[in-house]
Amino acid sequence: MEKDLTSSQLDRQNILNNPYAIAEIEKAAGIEGIVFEGRSVLLKEQVADFFEVTPRTIDNYLERFGDELRHNGYEVLRGNRLKNMKVSLCDAVGGEIGFVTKTTALGIFDFRSFLNLAMLLSESKRARLLRQAILDIVIDTINLRTGGGTRYINQRDEDFLHAAYIEEGYRQQFTDALRDCVAMGNFKYALYTDKVYVSIFREKAREYRKVLRLERKESVRDTFYAEVLDIIAAYECGFADELRTAREEKGDKLESGEVDLLFKAFEAKAHWRPLIEKARMKMASRDLAFRDALHLQLQEYMAPLQREDFERFLGERSKELSVRLEEARDVMKRLKDRE
């Protein structure tokens, strides 16, 4: 899915919140700034020179996108910090700069705010080239840290294995309840599984497959994030109990219409609302950032990922599922040896 960084704040923020991509972009860009408070910063005039635009153009963007740029590192120095900056600047250039010496407020860009501006500047050819490099580096960084693909990036989460194991048990309770309590053929398993999916994230399994471009033999549940598996397990466990209670009260298996009414009342319970909203936000936002997959039915839930999300799925604590399974096997073996 082609991204236009100049028009999408969500895409810009996802890149700027990804510390692994930022580190690689900074290496590739090779921008030399002024060392201030342990980091490299740039003055407005330096930024204007780099992008081959006028300082007034930079001012225009600061007026239009000031909140976003400040959020991502742009700041105006005054007082003692400005004095310290003047000292750093004199050390860097070997002398005083007239306009800096006289000023009482000085705007500086750190690397993140510099990149933020590069994603916004439509007048600069250099900014356009940098935007393309940024997009390429982000893709390469994610692929490198996930071993070449993101379809199963959810499984790199340390919570996934436990959530999948728990959900499998509740899934069995759900299908057993459908078997014992519902007077329908085998179609009922797919039908009520889809009802659960639509209730939680507004997509049937078939539609979800299309969004993630899954092959026919690939399991939908293998791609779910831990939070999504948790709420699916809660639905399956809870509705299985509702089915058994209703069958016991009726004294016979339930017809499809009765089950539909039961499910409608079940999903309307208020306690689901915060859990559903959390699952929708996690799925929609992570899939857009990591898998380049757009869930049209969940667009209002999309938000920029936080640094913690990138660390969770790309950082040192993230691991391939096969590695986690091997570690779990080793733990079980050690426990068994102690017996």
PDB file of C-alpha atoms in Angstrom, residues 190-296:
ATOM      1  CA  ALA A 190     -18.033 -21.581  10.957  1.00  0.00           C
ATOM      2  CA  LEU A 191     -21.241 -19.551  11.311  1.00  0.00           C
ATOM      3  CA  TYR A 192     -20.851 -18.773  15.018  1.00  0.00           C
ATOM      4  CA  THR A 193     -17.109 -18.348  14.779  1.00  0.00           C
ATOM      5  CA  ASP A 194     -17.787 -15.630  12.214  1.00  0.00           C
ATOM      6  CA  LYS A 195     -20.352 -14.075  14.548  1.00  0.00           C
ATOM      7  CA  VAL A 196     -17.662 -13.828  17.211  1.00  0.00           C
ATOM      8  CA  TYR A 197     -15.212 -12.253  14.746  1.00  0.00           C
ATOM      9  CA  VAL A 198     -17.754  -9.746  13.423  1.00  0.00           C
ATOM     10  CA  SER A 199     -18.753  -8.774  16.952  1.00  0.00           C
ATOM     11  CA  ILE A 200     -15.152  -8.139  17.981  1.00  0.00           C
ATOM     12  CA  PHE A 201     -13.470  -6.744  14.856  1.00  0.00           C
ATOM     13  CA  ARG A 202     -16.267  -6.378  12.290  1.00  0.00           C
ATOM     14  CA  GLU A 203     -14.864  -8.889   9.802  1.00  0.00           C
ATOM     15  CA  LYS A 204     -15.710 -12.464   8.942  1.00  0.00           C
ATOM     16  CA  ALA A 205     -12.830 -14.896   8.654  1.00  0.00           C
ATOM     17  CA  ARG A 206     -13.007 -14.716   4.856  1.00  0.00           C
ATOM     18  CA  GLU A 207     -12.751 -10.911   4.874  1.00  0.00           C
ATOM     19  CA  TYR A 208      -9.894 -10.973   7.373  1.00  0.00           C
ATOM     20  CA  ARG A 209      -8.012 -13.401   5.125  1.00  0.00           C
ATOM     21  CA  LYS A 210      -8.258 -10.965   2.239  1.00  0.00           C
ATOM     22  CA  VAL A 211      -6.956  -8.054   4.295  1.00  0.00           C
ATOM     23  CA  LEU A 212      -3.909 -10.040   5.460  1.00  0.00           C
ATOM     24  CA  ARG A 213      -3.527 -11.802   2.106  1.00  0.00           C
ATOM     25  CA  LEU A 214      -3.469 -15.235   3.744  1.00  0.00           C
ATOM     26  CA  GLU A 215      -3.147 -18.431   1.752  1.00  0.00           C
ATOM     27  CA  ARG A 216      -5.974 -20.966   1.955  1.00  0.00           C
ATOM     28  CA  LYS A 217      -4.072 -23.340   4.248  1.00  0.00           C
ATOM     29  CA  GLU A 218      -2.924 -20.617   6.649  1.00  0.00           C
ATOM     30  CA  SER A 219      -4.767 -20.370   9.955  1.00  0.00           C
ATOM     31  CA  VAL A 220      -6.464 -17.069  10.734  1.00  0.00           C
ATOM     32  CA  ARG A 221      -5.932 -17.500  14.478  1.00  0.00           C
ATOM     33  CA  ASP A 222      -2.207 -17.922  14.034  1.00  0.00           C
ATOM     34  CA  THR A 223      -2.085 -14.253  12.998  1.00  0.00           C
ATOM     35  CA  PHE A 224      -4.053 -12.788  15.936  1.00  0.00           C
ATOM     36  CA  TYR A 225      -2.358 -10.635  18.561  1.00  0.00           C
ATOM     37  CA  ALA A 226      -2.465 -11.824  22.169  1.00  0.00           C
ATOM     38  CA  GLU A 227      -5.066  -9.213  23.162  1.00  0.00           C
ATOM     39  CA  VAL A 228      -7.364 -10.367  20.356  1.00  0.00           C
ATOM     40  CA  LEU A 229      -6.947 -14.000  21.350  1.00  0.00           C
ATOM     41  CA  ASP A 230      -7.793 -13.079  24.942  1.00  0.00           C
ATOM     42  CA  ILE A 231     -11.131 -11.495  24.072  1.00  0.00           C
ATOM     43  CA  ILE A 232     -11.994 -14.282  21.623  1.00  0.00           C
ATOM     44  CA  ALA A 233     -11.354 -16.762  24.439  1.00  0.00           C
ATOM     45  CA  ALA A 234     -13.615 -14.737  26.733  1.00  0.00           C
ATOM     46  CA  TYR A 235     -16.380 -14.742  24.111  1.00  0.00           C
ATOM     47  CA  GLU A 236     -16.050 -18.471  23.487  1.00  0.00           C
ATOM     48  CA  CYS A 237     -15.995 -19.346  27.164  1.00  0.00           C
ATOM     49  CA  GLY A 238     -18.891 -17.055  28.027  1.00  0.00           C
ATOM     50  CA  PHE A 239     -21.127 -18.013  25.121  1.00  0.00           C
ATOM     51  CA  ALA A 240     -20.489 -21.713  25.647  1.00  0.00           C
ATOM     52  CA  ASP A 241     -21.857 -21.265  29.171  1.00  0.00           C
ATOM     53  CA  GLU A 242     -24.877 -19.358  27.824  1.00  0.00           C
ATOM     54  CA  LEU A 243     -25.601 -22.170  25.361  1.00  0.00           C
ATOM     55  CA  ARG A 244     -25.486 -24.886  27.992  1.00  0.00           C
ATOM     56  CA  THR A 245     -27.696 -22.895  30.366  1.00  0.00           C
ATOM     57  CA  ALA A 246     -30.270 -22.224  27.640  1.00  0.00           C
ATOM     58  CA  ARG A 247     -30.302 -25.879  26.527  1.00  0.00           C
ATOM     59  CA  GLU A 248     -30.814 -27.047  30.089  1.00  0.00           C
ATOM     60  CA  GLU A 249     -33.719 -24.628  30.552  1.00  0.00           C
ATOM     61  CA  LYS A 250     -35.331 -25.704  27.275  1.00  0.00           C
ATOM     62  CA  GLY A 251     -34.671 -29.407  27.797  1.00  0.00           C
ATOM     63  CA  ASP A 252     -33.679 -29.816  24.160  1.00  0.00           C
ATOM     64  CA  LYS A 253     -31.211 -28.497  21.592  1.00  0.00           C
ATOM     65  CA  LEU A 254     -31.638 -24.898  20.461  1.00  0.00           C
ATOM     66  CA  GLU A 255     -32.766 -23.909  16.971  1.00  0.00           C
ATOM     67  CA  SER A 256     -30.705 -21.411  14.954  1.00  0.00           C
ATOM     68  CA  GLY A 257     -33.104 -18.526  15.639  1.00  0.00           C
ATOM     69  CA  GLU A 258     -32.883 -19.109  19.365  1.00  0.00           C
ATOM     70  CA  VAL A 259     -29.095 -19.181  19.235  1.00  0.00           C
ATOM     71  CA  ASP A 260     -29.022 -15.951  17.210  1.00  0.00           C
ATOM     72  CA  LEU A 261     -31.166 -14.162  19.786  1.00  0.00           C
ATOM     73  CA  LEU A 262     -29.008 -15.530  22.578  1.00  0.00           C
ATOM     74  CA  PHE A 263     -25.835 -14.310  20.890  1.00  0.00           C
ATOM     75  CA  LYS A 264     -27.307 -10.879  20.176  1.00  0.00           C
ATOM     76  CA  ALA A 265     -28.073 -10.399  23.868  1.00  0.00           C
ATOM     77  CA  PHE A 266     -24.669 -11.824  24.838  1.00  0.00           C
ATOM     78  CA  GLU A 267     -22.612  -9.463  22.656  1.00  0.00           C
ATOM     79  CA  ALA A 268     -24.651  -6.423  23.750  1.00  0.00           C
ATOM     80  CA  LYS A 269     -23.516  -6.688  27.380  1.00  0.00           C
ATOM     81  CA  ALA A 270     -21.793  -3.488  28.460  1.00  0.00           C
ATOM     82  CA  HIS A 271     -18.701  -5.158  29.925  1.00  0.00           C
ATOM     83  CA  TRP A 272     -17.506  -6.120  26.436  1.00  0.00           C
ATOM     84  CA  ARG A 273     -17.229  -2.534  25.208  1.00  0.00           C
ATOM     85  CA  PRO A 274     -13.804  -1.524  26.617  1.00  0.00           C
ATOM     86  CA  LEU A 275     -12.286  -4.905  25.733  1.00  0.00           C
ATOM     87  CA  ILE A 276     -13.603  -4.759  22.174  1.00  0.00           C
ATOM     88  CA  GLU A 277     -12.352  -1.217  21.667  1.00  0.00           C
ATOM     89  CA  LYS A 278      -8.907  -2.200  22.905  1.00  0.00           C
ATOM     90  CA  ALA A 279      -8.772  -5.241  20.597  1.00  0.00           C
ATOM     91  CA  ARG A 280      -9.932  -3.200  17.592  1.00  0.00           C
ATOM     92  CA  MET A 281      -7.349  -0.499  18.231  1.00  0.00           C
ATOM     93  CA  LYS A 282      -4.522  -3.014  18.630  1.00  0.00           C
ATOM     94  CA  MET A 283      -5.466  -4.971  15.515  1.00  0.00           C
ATOM     95  CA  ALA A 284      -6.121  -1.995  13.245  1.00  0.00           C
ATOM     96  CA  SER A 285      -3.096   0.037  14.338  1.00  0.00           C
ATOM     97  CA  ARG A 286      -0.556  -2.785  14.435  1.00  0.00           C
ATOM     98  CA  ASP A 287      -1.650  -4.342  11.166  1.00  0.00           C
ATOM     99  CA  LEU A 288      -1.345  -0.996   9.387  1.00  0.00           C
ATOM    100  CA  ALA A 289       2.109  -0.281  10.818  1.00  0.00           C
ATOM    101  CA  PHE A 290       3.629  -3.772  10.687  1.00  0.00           C
ATOM    102  CA  ARG A 291       1.746  -5.623   7.954  1.00  0.00           C
ATOM    103  CA  ASP A 292       0.744  -2.706   5.716  1.00  0.00           C
ATOM    104  CA  ALA A 293      -2.798  -4.110   6.031  1.00  0.00           C
ATOM    105  CA  LEU A 294      -5.769  -1.738   6.155  1.00  0.00           C
ATOM    106  CA  HIS A 295      -8.915  -2.826   8.011  1.00  0.00           C
ATOM    107  CA  LEU A 296     -11.495  -0.529   6.425  1.00  0.00           C
TER     108      LEU A 296
END
